[in-house]
Amino acid sequence: MKIELIKNSELELKENLIILPCFEKEDISFNKLDIPPQVLDIANSSIKEEKFKASKGELYYYNTVLEGKIINVLLLGMGKKAEANLKDAVKGLVSATKYASKLYQGAIYIALRPLERTSYELFAKSVIRSIILSKYKFDKYKKSDDAKNEPIIKIVLKENCLNNADTLIEDAKIEAECVNYTRDLINEPANHMTPEILSQKARESAEKYGYEAEIFDEKYIEKMKMGAFLSVAKGSANPPRLIVLRYKGNPSDEKIYGLVGKGLCYDSGGYSIKPTSSMLDMKSDMGGSATVIGALNLIAQKKLKVNITAVIASCENMIAGNAYKPGDIICSMDKTHIEIGNTDAEGRLTLADAITYSIQEEKVSQIIELSTLTGAVLVALGEEITGAITKYDYLYDDLKKASKETLDEVWQLPYYEDYRKLLDSDFADINNTGGRYAGSITAGLFVTKFAKETPIIHLDIAGSAWGEKETPIRPKGGTGANVLMLYKYFENKIKDNNI
């Protein structure tokens, strides 16, 4: 797909289509665009006759003939002007562009109107990136159809906003590329995304974008006494891999930020086995690791002046004669004895050792941990919202601020320490499951316990990393959510001189 940014004077409507965003209860004028009056007259008549009310997401198509040539117009409802926000506006414009592409194969113009309380540059880049992302398909295992002609998208900007047009498009393309790479990793079936293959992908990314990758096998993992990680891994014929990625963007600074991503390439549930319907999308259980790799790729391309080390404990949770069992007591890297209440609560065991390794061996000063950890977070927050648990509110506040600009959604769940008693064990230091109630909270309390005094935030992306249905800005399958939020988090810290 080709996307261009143009100025008002370059608008050529005849034989093309234009998308006009409209707010409720206002006449359509677009004074700065060279749109023939008769075209706007039709639009305003449609509003007066209530054929088009400009309610949020509403679409109204019409065409007219001028000087023997057809002009195609698609009106997009933006709702009340005072209530318009970045995410709704972007979703509306992506939906309109998809609809317009079905109607017309020529040039599609988008008149980009300013939004109150939103930077025009941010709006423009978000629209460009989201249109690119909306074309994503994971179809490498399908026979290819004949290529279809893609329309040219021409976004009409205010005259004074064209100075950095090339940079806007390039930035949007790079961001979309990293999100789509994350989607690809998540969407690969488990037989094509083993721990060894994931480690190879991480190494390839590091070589391509200029950061370090160090991959450790099961012998090293055993040497480091990462017993919780190994317990989950030992039932699989595919051996585990410990993946350590180091981006050194600010060598003069001793501070190292930690990222930890859950890397379960497949989760059968182990002896606490899942039903078939719940296994079908378990290739996505490495969504945390894919998100971390995608974010590092973007951070490295943008050359952010920050030091980040990512640790991924990658394995599969399978059933075998030597697999761990409910009732077992295992020992983690930090010498915590854990009673196994449920082998399907395996991710937190691998994360416990990954967090300990990040602190003890990589000397990180804080940790952002991402994992597709609990089904309970979907019950609480649905598919599109990431659940956050931390006792360090500033970590959440900074991520929330970043999410506002990247169209990600994150919501803080209570860090309620009284619920730690739900993890009590009669026979060990802790149980790996807290029972039926407050599942996302007890999982977060379990994981963050292993950071001890190191600031940590746990992000449960079980809903946001995988979509059961397509939306205008989220594909079905791997979504790539939170890649941009992580990047923006670090970019903001640099801008605010908090690095």
Short mmCIF file of C-alpha atoms in Angstrom, two decimals:
data_model
loop_
_atom_site.label_atom_id
_atom_site.label_comp_id
_atom_site.label_asym_id
_atom_site.label_seq_id
_atom_site.Cartn_x
_atom_site.Cartn_y
_atom_site.Cartn_z
CA MET A 1 0.00 0.00 0.00
CA LYS A 2 1.28 3.45 -0.92
CA ILE A 3 0.56 6.33 1.47
CA GLU A 4 1.31 9.97 0.69
CA LEU A 5 0.90 13.18 2.65
CA ILE A 6 -0.25 16.09 0.53
CA LYS A 7 -1.25 19.71 1.00
CA ASN A 8 -4.68 21.19 0.35
CA SER A 9 -3.77 22.55 -3.06
CA GLU A 10 -2.82 19.08 -4.33
CA LEU A 11 -6.31 17.67 -3.88
CA GLU A 12 -7.72 16.21 -7.12
CA LEU A 13 -11.23 14.95 -6.60
CA LYS A 14 -12.41 14.07 -10.08
CA GLU A 15 -12.51 10.31 -10.63
CA ASN A 16 -11.25 9.80 -7.07
CA LEU A 17 -12.78 9.35 -3.60
CA ILE A 18 -12.47 11.56 -0.54
CA ILE A 19 -13.23 10.71 3.09
CA LEU A 20 -14.63 13.70 4.98
CA PRO A 21 -14.74 13.38 8.81
CA CYS A 22 -17.72 15.23 10.26
CA PHE A 23 -18.80 16.12 13.78
CA GLU A 24 -22.40 16.03 14.98
CA LYS A 25 -24.57 19.12 14.54
CA GLU A 26 -22.24 21.12 12.35
CA ASP A 27 -22.38 22.19 8.73
CA ILE A 28 -19.76 20.69 6.49
CA SER A 29 -17.64 23.46 5.02
CA PHE A 30 -13.98 22.38 4.71
CA ASN A 31 -13.16 25.94 3.71
CA LYS A 32 -9.46 25.23 3.18
CA LEU A 33 -10.10 22.37 0.76
CA ASP A 34 -10.91 22.99 -2.88
CA ILE A 35 -14.15 21.03 -2.82
CA PRO A 36 -16.87 22.09 -5.31
CA PRO A 37 -19.88 23.67 -3.53
CA GLN A 38 -22.34 21.22 -5.07
CA VAL A 39 -20.47 18.31 -3.43
CA LEU A 40 -20.80 19.92 0.00
CA ASP A 41 -24.43 20.88 -0.67
CA ILE A 42 -25.29 17.19 -1.03
CA ALA A 43 -23.52 16.42 2.25
CA ASN A 44 -25.31 19.16 4.16
CA SER A 45 -28.68 18.20 2.66
CA SER A 46 -28.07 14.63 3.86
CA ILE A 47 -27.46 15.96 7.37
CA LYS A 48 -30.58 18.16 7.36
CA GLU A 49 -32.70 15.29 6.11
CA GLU A 50 -31.11 13.07 8.80
CA LYS A 51 -29.80 10.61 6.26
CA PHE A 52 -26.46 11.15 7.99
CA LYS A 53 -26.22 12.17 11.65
CA ALA A 54 -22.40 12.08 12.00
CA SER A 55 -22.67 9.75 14.98
CA LYS A 56 -19.44 8.01 15.97
CA GLY A 57 -18.31 5.57 13.27
CA GLU A 58 -21.26 6.24 10.95
CA LEU A 59 -20.49 6.07 7.22
CA TYR A 60 -22.46 7.67 4.38
CA TYR A 61 -21.41 7.32 0.73
CA TYR A 62 -22.60 9.33 -2.25
CA ASN A 63 -21.28 10.46 -5.60
CA THR A 64 -22.02 13.20 -8.08
CA VAL A 65 -20.98 14.14 -11.61
CA LEU A 66 -19.01 17.31 -12.23
CA GLU A 67 -17.84 18.34 -15.70
CA GLY A 68 -18.49 14.81 -16.91
CA LYS A 69 -16.41 13.15 -14.17
CA ILE A 70 -17.55 11.31 -11.06
CA ILE A 71 -16.66 12.58 -7.59
CA ASN A 72 -16.97 9.97 -4.81
CA VAL A 73 -17.51 11.10 -1.22
CA LEU A 74 -17.55 9.07 1.99
CA LEU A 75 -18.72 10.95 5.08
CA LEU A 76 -17.37 9.65 8.39
CA GLY A 77 -19.19 10.43 11.61
CA MET A 78 -16.90 11.53 14.44
CA GLY A 79 -19.57 12.06 17.09
CA LYS A 80 -19.63 15.10 19.35
CA LYS A 81 -16.64 17.38 18.75
CA ALA A 82 -16.01 17.96 22.46
CA GLU A 83 -15.86 14.20 23.08
CA ALA A 84 -13.62 13.23 20.14
CA ASN A 85 -10.45 11.36 21.10
CA LEU A 86 -7.45 9.91 19.31
CA LYS A 87 -8.42 6.24 19.48
CA ASP A 88 -12.00 6.68 18.26
CA ALA A 89 -10.88 9.00 15.47
CA VAL A 90 -8.21 6.56 14.27
CA LYS A 91 -10.60 3.60 14.42
CA GLY A 92 -13.16 5.55 12.43
CA LEU A 93 -10.69 6.57 9.73
CA VAL A 94 -9.30 3.04 9.41
CA SER A 95 -12.84 1.64 9.08
CA ALA A 96 -13.68 4.29 6.50
CA THR A 97 -10.51 3.55 4.52
CA LYS A 98 -11.29 -0.19 4.48
CA TYR A 99 -14.83 0.52 3.32
CA ALA A 100 -13.61 2.98 0.68
CA SER A 101 -11.10 0.41 -0.64
CA LYS A 102 -13.98 -1.97 -1.35
CA LEU A 103 -15.88 0.74 -3.21
CA TYR A 104 -13.05 2.22 -5.20
CA GLN A 105 -9.61 1.21 -6.49
CA GLY A 106 -8.30 4.65 -7.45
CA ALA A 107 -6.78 7.29 -5.19
CA ILE A 108 -8.45 7.70 -1.78
CA TYR A 109 -8.06 11.08 -0.11
CA ILE A 110 -8.49 11.54 3.64
CA ALA A 111 -9.13 15.04 4.95
CA LEU A 112 -7.39 14.99 8.31
CA ARG A 113 -9.14 17.40 10.65
CA PRO A 114 -7.48 18.55 13.89
CA LEU A 115 -8.66 17.04 17.18
CA GLU A 116 -8.97 19.04 20.34
CA ARG A 117 -6.46 18.03 23.05
CA THR A 118 -4.42 15.94 20.59
CA SER A 119 -1.23 16.83 18.75
CA TYR A 120 -1.90 17.03 15.01
CA GLU A 121 1.41 15.29 14.28
CA LEU A 122 0.53 12.43 16.64
CA PHE A 123 -2.89 12.13 15.00
CA ALA A 124 -1.38 11.98 11.51
CA LYS A 125 1.24 9.37 12.44
CA SER A 126 -1.33 7.25 14.29
CA VAL A 127 -3.61 7.23 11.25
CA ILE A 128 -0.77 6.30 8.86
CA ARG A 129 0.52 3.53 11.12
CA SER A 130 -2.94 2.13 11.80
CA ILE A 131 -3.85 2.02 8.10
CA ILE A 132 -0.64 0.07 7.43
CA LEU A 133 -1.34 -2.27 10.35
CA SER A 134 -4.91 -2.83 9.17
CA LYS A 135 -3.57 -4.57 6.04
CA TYR A 136 -1.80 -7.27 8.10
CA LYS A 137 -2.56 -10.89 7.32
CA PHE A 138 -0.86 -14.05 8.54
CA ASP A 139 -1.33 -16.18 5.45
CA LYS A 140 2.06 -17.83 4.86
CA TYR A 141 0.47 -21.27 5.10
CA LYS A 142 -2.30 -20.47 2.60
CA LYS A 143 -2.08 -20.72 -1.15
CA SER A 144 -1.72 -17.18 -2.41
CA ASP A 145 -4.57 -15.52 -4.24
CA ASP A 146 -3.98 -13.31 -7.23
CA ALA A 147 -2.60 -9.99 -6.05
CA LYS A 148 -5.20 -7.25 -5.83
CA ASN A 149 -4.50 -3.68 -6.76
CA GLU A 150 -4.15 -1.56 -3.64
CA PRO A 151 -5.50 2.00 -3.71
CA ILE A 152 -3.17 4.92 -3.11
CA ILE A 153 -4.00 6.66 0.17
CA LYS A 154 -3.43 10.41 0.14
CA ILE A 155 -3.80 12.13 3.49
CA VAL A 156 -4.55 15.83 3.18
CA LEU A 157 -2.75 17.75 5.93
CA LYS A 158 -2.87 21.34 7.08
CA GLU A 159 -0.40 23.43 5.07
CA ASN A 160 1.91 24.15 8.01
CA CYS A 161 2.30 20.49 8.95
CA LEU A 162 4.18 19.24 5.91
CA ASN A 163 7.73 20.07 6.98
CA ASN A 164 8.30 16.62 8.48
CA ALA A 165 5.98 14.62 6.22
CA ASP A 166 8.67 12.16 5.11
CA THR A 167 9.73 11.53 8.72
CA LEU A 168 6.12 10.92 9.77
CA ILE A 169 5.62 8.26 7.12
CA GLU A 170 8.97 6.60 7.79
CA ASP A 171 8.40 6.51 11.56
CA ALA A 172 4.92 5.05 11.07
CA LYS A 173 6.29 2.35 8.74
CA ILE A 174 9.06 1.35 11.19
CA GLU A 175 6.59 1.15 14.07
CA ALA A 176 4.15 -0.91 12.01
CA GLU A 177 6.97 -3.24 10.93
CA CYS A 178 7.92 -3.99 14.54
CA VAL A 179 4.30 -4.56 15.58
CA ASN A 180 3.73 -6.86 12.60
CA TYR A 181 6.90 -8.81 13.42
CA THR A 182 5.53 -9.41 16.91
CA ARG A 183 2.24 -10.56 15.38
CA ASP A 184 4.11 -12.98 13.13
CA LEU A 185 5.98 -14.54 16.06
CA ILE A 186 2.75 -15.04 18.02
CA ASN A 187 0.82 -16.44 15.05
CA GLU A 188 3.37 -19.10 14.15
CA PRO A 189 2.04 -22.55 15.10
CA ALA A 190 3.89 -24.26 17.92
CA ASN A 191 5.51 -26.82 15.61
CA HIS A 192 7.15 -23.88 13.83
CA MET A 193 7.96 -21.87 16.96
CA THR A 194 9.83 -24.07 19.44
CA PRO A 195 12.10 -22.56 22.11
CA GLU A 196 15.08 -23.16 19.82
CA ILE A 197 13.38 -21.40 16.88
CA LEU A 198 12.31 -18.49 19.10
CA SER A 199 15.90 -18.11 20.27
CA GLN A 200 17.06 -18.09 16.63
CA LYS A 201 14.51 -15.39 15.81
CA ALA A 202 15.76 -13.33 18.75
CA ARG A 203 19.35 -13.71 17.58
CA GLU A 204 18.42 -12.71 14.02
CA SER A 205 16.67 -9.60 15.32
CA ALA A 206 19.68 -8.67 17.44
CA GLU A 207 22.05 -9.04 14.49
CA LYS A 208 19.74 -7.05 12.21
CA TYR A 209 19.13 -4.13 14.57
CA GLY A 210 22.40 -3.97 16.47
CA TYR A 211 21.92 -5.32 19.98
CA GLU A 212 23.39 -8.34 21.78
CA ALA A 213 21.80 -11.78 22.03
CA GLU A 214 23.08 -14.57 24.23
CA ILE A 215 21.30 -17.94 24.18
CA PHE A 216 21.77 -20.55 26.92
CA ASP A 217 20.82 -24.23 26.75
CA GLU A 218 19.40 -26.57 29.36
CA LYS A 219 22.83 -27.41 30.79
CA TYR A 220 23.45 -23.77 31.66
CA ILE A 221 19.92 -23.41 33.03
CA GLU A 222 20.54 -26.40 35.28
CA LYS A 223 23.93 -25.02 36.31
CA MET A 224 22.22 -21.77 37.38
CA LYS A 225 19.77 -23.87 39.46
CA MET A 226 16.73 -22.42 37.74
CA GLY A 227 14.59 -25.23 39.12
CA ALA A 228 11.19 -23.63 38.61
CA PHE A 229 11.92 -23.00 34.92
CA LEU A 230 13.35 -26.50 34.40
CA SER A 231 10.39 -28.15 36.14
CA VAL A 232 7.99 -26.72 33.59
CA ALA A 233 10.32 -27.53 30.67
CA LYS A 234 11.24 -31.13 31.44
CA GLY A 235 8.07 -32.74 30.08
CA SER A 236 8.76 -31.55 26.51
CA ALA A 237 10.93 -33.16 23.85
CA ASN A 238 11.88 -29.64 22.78
CA PRO A 239 14.56 -28.40 25.21
CA PRO A 240 14.27 -24.99 26.93
CA ARG A 241 16.29 -21.92 26.04
CA LEU A 242 17.22 -18.94 28.19
CA ILE A 243 17.33 -15.89 25.94
CA VAL A 244 19.17 -12.77 27.11
CA LEU A 245 19.02 -9.64 24.91
CA ARG A 246 21.07 -6.55 25.72
CA TYR A 247 20.57 -3.14 24.13
CA LYS A 248 23.28 -0.70 25.18
CA GLY A 249 22.06 2.65 23.91
CA ASN A 250 23.72 4.69 26.67
CA PRO A 251 27.06 3.10 27.59
CA SER A 252 28.02 6.02 29.85
CA ASP A 253 25.08 5.24 32.17
CA GLU A 254 25.34 2.31 34.58
CA LYS A 255 21.56 1.99 34.94
CA ILE A 256 20.00 -1.00 33.16
CA TYR A 257 16.25 -1.35 32.69
CA GLY A 258 14.86 -4.88 32.67
CA LEU A 259 12.21 -6.44 30.46
CA VAL A 260 10.98 -9.97 31.13
CA GLY A 261 8.69 -11.73 28.66
CA LYS A 262 6.92 -15.03 29.16
CA GLY A 263 8.17 -17.50 26.56
CA LEU A 264 5.89 -20.53 26.71
CA CYS A 265 5.94 -21.67 23.09
CA TYR A 266 3.13 -24.09 23.85
CA ASP A 267 1.07 -24.81 26.94
CA SER A 268 -0.94 -28.02 27.12
CA GLY A 269 -1.62 -27.37 30.80
CA GLY A 270 0.59 -30.32 31.75
CA TYR A 271 -1.08 -32.91 33.96
CA SER A 272 -3.68 -30.26 34.86
CA ILE A 273 -4.54 -30.60 31.20
CA LYS A 274 -6.55 -28.06 29.25
CA PRO A 275 -9.56 -29.05 27.12
CA THR A 276 -8.91 -29.04 23.36
CA SER A 277 -10.78 -25.78 22.86
CA SER A 278 -8.44 -24.05 25.30
CA MET A 279 -5.32 -25.50 23.65
CA LEU A 280 -6.01 -24.18 20.17
CA ASP A 281 -4.55 -20.73 20.74
CA MET A 282 -1.81 -21.76 23.18
CA LYS A 283 0.80 -21.02 20.53
CA SER A 284 0.19 -17.45 21.72
CA ASP A 285 1.47 -18.19 25.22
CA MET A 286 4.83 -16.73 24.19
CA GLY A 287 3.17 -13.37 23.52
CA GLY A 288 5.18 -11.68 26.27
CA SER A 289 8.49 -12.69 24.70
CA ALA A 290 7.32 -11.65 21.22
CA THR A 291 6.29 -8.25 22.59
CA VAL A 292 9.67 -7.75 24.24
CA ILE A 293 11.55 -8.67 21.03
CA GLY A 294 9.35 -6.37 18.93
CA ALA A 295 9.86 -3.48 21.35
CA LEU A 296 13.64 -3.97 21.41
CA ASN A 297 13.70 -3.99 17.61
CA LEU A 298 11.94 -0.62 17.57
CA ILE A 299 14.04 0.86 20.37
CA ALA A 300 17.23 -0.19 18.59
CA GLN A 301 16.09 1.21 15.24
CA LYS A 302 15.25 4.53 16.84
CA LYS A 303 18.58 4.45 18.73
CA LEU A 304 17.12 5.46 22.08
CA LYS A 305 19.76 6.43 24.63
CA VAL A 306 18.91 3.86 27.26
CA ASN A 307 20.25 0.49 28.43
CA ILE A 308 17.78 -2.39 28.41
CA THR A 309 18.26 -6.08 29.10
CA ALA A 310 15.47 -8.50 28.24
CA VAL A 311 15.31 -12.02 29.70
CA ILE A 312 13.07 -14.73 28.26
CA ALA A 313 12.76 -18.21 29.80
CA SER A 314 11.40 -20.16 26.84
CA CYS A 315 10.02 -23.70 27.02
CA GLU A 316 6.92 -25.83 26.48
CA ASN A 317 4.56 -27.21 29.12
CA MET A 318 3.82 -30.78 28.07
CA ILE A 319 2.91 -34.18 29.50
CA ALA A 320 5.48 -36.98 29.84
CA GLY A 321 6.63 -39.58 32.34
CA ASN A 322 9.12 -37.10 33.75
CA ALA A 323 6.85 -34.04 33.67
CA TYR A 324 6.17 -32.19 36.89
CA LYS A 325 2.94 -33.04 38.68
CA PRO A 326 0.35 -31.48 40.99
CA GLY A 327 1.62 -31.88 44.53
CA ASP A 328 5.31 -31.70 43.60
CA ILE A 329 7.54 -29.32 45.52
CA ILE A 330 10.18 -27.60 43.39
CA CYS A 331 12.97 -25.12 44.17
CA SER A 332 13.40 -21.86 42.27
CA MET A 333 16.67 -20.05 41.49
CA ASP A 334 16.29 -17.89 44.61
CA LYS A 335 15.81 -21.06 46.72
CA THR A 336 12.08 -20.59 47.26
CA HIS A 337 10.29 -23.95 47.63
CA ILE A 338 7.06 -23.96 45.63
CA GLU A 339 4.25 -26.47 45.96
CA ILE A 340 2.56 -27.20 42.64
CA GLY A 341 -1.16 -26.75 43.09
CA ASN A 342 -1.79 -26.72 39.34
CA THR A 343 0.60 -27.50 36.47
CA ASP A 344 -1.38 -25.12 34.27
CA ALA A 345 -0.12 -22.23 36.41
CA GLU A 346 3.27 -22.73 34.78
CA GLY A 347 4.10 -19.32 33.36
CA ARG A 348 4.66 -17.77 36.77
CA LEU A 349 7.23 -20.47 37.55
CA THR A 350 9.33 -19.64 34.49
CA LEU A 351 8.94 -15.91 35.22
CA ALA A 352 10.09 -16.38 38.82
CA ASP A 353 13.47 -17.64 37.64
CA ALA A 354 13.69 -15.14 34.76
CA ILE A 355 13.14 -12.28 37.22
CA THR A 356 15.72 -13.66 39.65
CA TYR A 357 18.21 -14.08 36.81
CA SER A 358 17.59 -10.49 35.59
CA ILE A 359 18.41 -9.10 39.03
CA GLN A 360 21.23 -11.40 40.12
CA GLU A 361 23.07 -11.89 36.83
CA GLU A 362 22.11 -8.89 34.67
CA LYS A 363 21.92 -6.32 37.50
CA VAL A 364 18.79 -4.58 36.24
CA SER A 365 17.46 -1.69 38.31
CA GLN A 366 13.75 -2.19 37.57
CA ILE A 367 11.61 -4.66 35.65
CA ILE A 368 8.61 -4.48 33.34
CA GLU A 369 7.30 -8.03 33.02
CA LEU A 370 4.80 -9.05 30.34
CA SER A 371 2.98 -12.37 30.22
CA THR A 372 -0.14 -14.04 28.90
CA LEU A 373 -0.64 -15.23 32.44
CA THR A 374 -4.29 -15.73 33.41
CA GLY A 375 -7.69 -16.33 31.90
CA ALA A 376 -9.00 -14.36 34.86
CA VAL A 377 -7.75 -11.10 33.33
CA LEU A 378 -10.03 -11.67 30.33
CA VAL A 379 -12.99 -12.15 32.65
CA ALA A 380 -12.11 -8.92 34.46
CA LEU A 381 -11.00 -6.68 31.58
CA GLY A 382 -11.91 -8.36 28.30
CA GLU A 383 -9.77 -8.81 25.20
CA GLU A 384 -8.40 -5.33 24.64
CA ILE A 385 -7.12 -4.22 28.06
CA THR A 386 -3.86 -5.20 29.73
CA GLY A 387 -4.05 -5.73 33.48
CA ALA A 388 -1.26 -4.16 35.55
CA ILE A 389 -0.20 -5.09 39.08
CA THR A 390 2.48 -3.22 41.01
CA LYS A 391 3.09 -1.54 44.33
CA TYR A 392 5.21 1.05 42.50
CA ASP A 393 2.51 3.37 41.22
CA TYR A 394 4.97 5.55 39.29
CA LEU A 395 5.72 2.61 36.99
CA TYR A 396 2.05 2.24 36.18
CA ASP A 397 1.54 5.99 35.78
CA ASP A 398 4.38 6.23 33.26
CA LEU A 399 3.13 3.27 31.25
CA LYS A 400 -0.41 4.62 31.31
CA LYS A 401 0.84 7.95 29.98
CA ALA A 402 2.67 6.15 27.17
CA SER A 403 -0.38 4.05 26.30
CA LYS A 404 -2.48 7.16 25.64
CA GLU A 405 -0.31 7.93 22.60
CA THR A 406 -0.02 4.39 21.25
CA LEU A 407 -3.69 3.29 21.33
CA ASP A 408 -2.87 0.57 23.88
CA GLU A 409 -5.12 0.06 26.89
CA VAL A 410 -3.79 -0.71 30.37
CA TRP A 411 -5.65 -0.76 33.67
CA GLN A 412 -4.30 -1.15 37.19
CA LEU A 413 -5.61 -3.99 39.32
CA PRO A 414 -5.21 -3.86 43.11
CA TYR A 415 -1.89 -4.84 44.58
CA TYR A 416 -3.69 -6.29 47.59
CA GLU A 417 -1.14 -7.90 49.86
CA ASP A 418 -3.74 -9.54 52.10
CA TYR A 419 -4.38 -11.93 49.22
CA ARG A 420 -0.87 -13.34 49.63
CA LYS A 421 -2.36 -15.74 52.16
CA LEU A 422 -4.25 -17.38 49.29
CA LEU A 423 -0.85 -18.59 48.08
CA ASP A 424 0.03 -20.22 51.42
CA SER A 425 1.18 -23.84 51.35
CA ASP A 426 1.11 -26.37 54.17
CA PHE A 427 4.31 -27.99 52.95
CA ALA A 428 6.39 -25.33 51.12
CA ASP A 429 7.19 -21.62 51.13
CA ILE A 430 4.41 -20.86 48.65
CA ASN A 431 1.85 -22.50 46.38
CA ASN A 432 1.86 -21.69 42.67
CA THR A 433 -1.87 -21.05 42.56
CA GLY A 434 -4.20 -19.08 44.78
CA GLY A 435 -7.43 -20.85 43.97
CA ARG A 436 -10.50 -19.66 42.13
CA TYR A 437 -10.86 -16.10 43.35
CA ALA A 438 -8.82 -13.01 42.34
CA GLY A 439 -6.75 -15.13 39.96
CA SER A 440 -5.06 -12.24 38.16
CA ILE A 441 -4.16 -10.54 41.44
CA THR A 442 -2.72 -13.64 43.12
CA ALA A 443 -0.74 -14.44 39.96
CA GLY A 444 0.68 -10.92 39.99
CA LEU A 445 1.53 -11.18 43.68
CA PHE A 446 3.32 -14.48 43.03
CA VAL A 447 5.40 -13.13 40.13
CA THR A 448 6.36 -9.80 41.70
CA LYS A 449 7.43 -11.53 44.93
CA PHE A 450 10.59 -12.75 43.19
CA ALA A 451 11.77 -9.20 42.45
CA LYS A 452 12.20 -8.62 46.18
CA GLU A 453 13.29 -4.95 46.55
CA THR A 454 13.71 -4.27 42.82
CA PRO A 455 10.82 -2.15 41.45
CA ILE A 456 8.64 -4.25 39.17
CA ILE A 457 5.35 -4.02 37.32
CA HIS A 458 3.52 -7.12 36.09
CA LEU A 459 1.49 -6.74 32.88
CA ASP A 460 -1.01 -9.53 32.19
CA ILE A 461 -1.48 -9.43 28.42
CA ALA A 462 -3.56 -12.61 28.09
CA GLY A 463 -6.39 -10.55 26.63
CA SER A 464 -4.56 -7.83 24.75
CA ALA A 465 -1.93 -10.01 23.01
CA TRP A 466 -4.46 -12.24 21.23
CA GLY A 467 -7.73 -11.29 19.53
CA GLU A 468 -10.58 -13.75 19.05
CA LYS A 469 -12.22 -11.35 16.62
CA GLU A 470 -11.04 -8.60 14.32
CA THR A 471 -11.62 -4.91 15.06
CA PRO A 472 -10.66 -1.90 12.92
CA ILE A 473 -7.27 -1.61 14.65
CA ARG A 474 -6.74 -5.18 15.95
CA PRO A 475 -6.43 -8.30 13.80
CA LYS A 476 -7.73 -11.71 14.74
CA GLY A 477 -4.86 -13.68 16.32
CA GLY A 478 -1.65 -12.04 17.50
CA THR A 479 -2.21 -8.31 17.97
CA GLY A 480 1.24 -6.86 18.69
CA ALA A 481 -0.30 -4.85 21.52
CA ASN A 482 2.05 -3.07 23.94
CA VAL A 483 5.09 -3.00 21.62
CA LEU A 484 4.56 0.70 20.97
CA MET A 485 3.70 1.39 24.62
CA LEU A 486 7.05 -0.02 25.75
CA TYR A 487 8.87 2.08 23.18
CA LYS A 488 6.98 5.22 24.14
CA TYR A 489 7.62 4.57 27.83
CA PHE A 490 11.37 4.73 27.30
CA GLU A 491 11.17 7.61 24.83
CA ASN A 492 9.19 9.64 27.37
CA LYS A 493 11.68 8.91 30.13
CA ILE A 494 14.51 10.20 27.94
CA LYS A 495 12.56 13.33 27.04
CA ASP A 496 11.76 13.96 30.69
CA ASN A 497 15.41 13.39 31.68
CA ASN A 498 14.38 10.53 33.96
CA ILE A 499 16.84 8.03 32.47
#
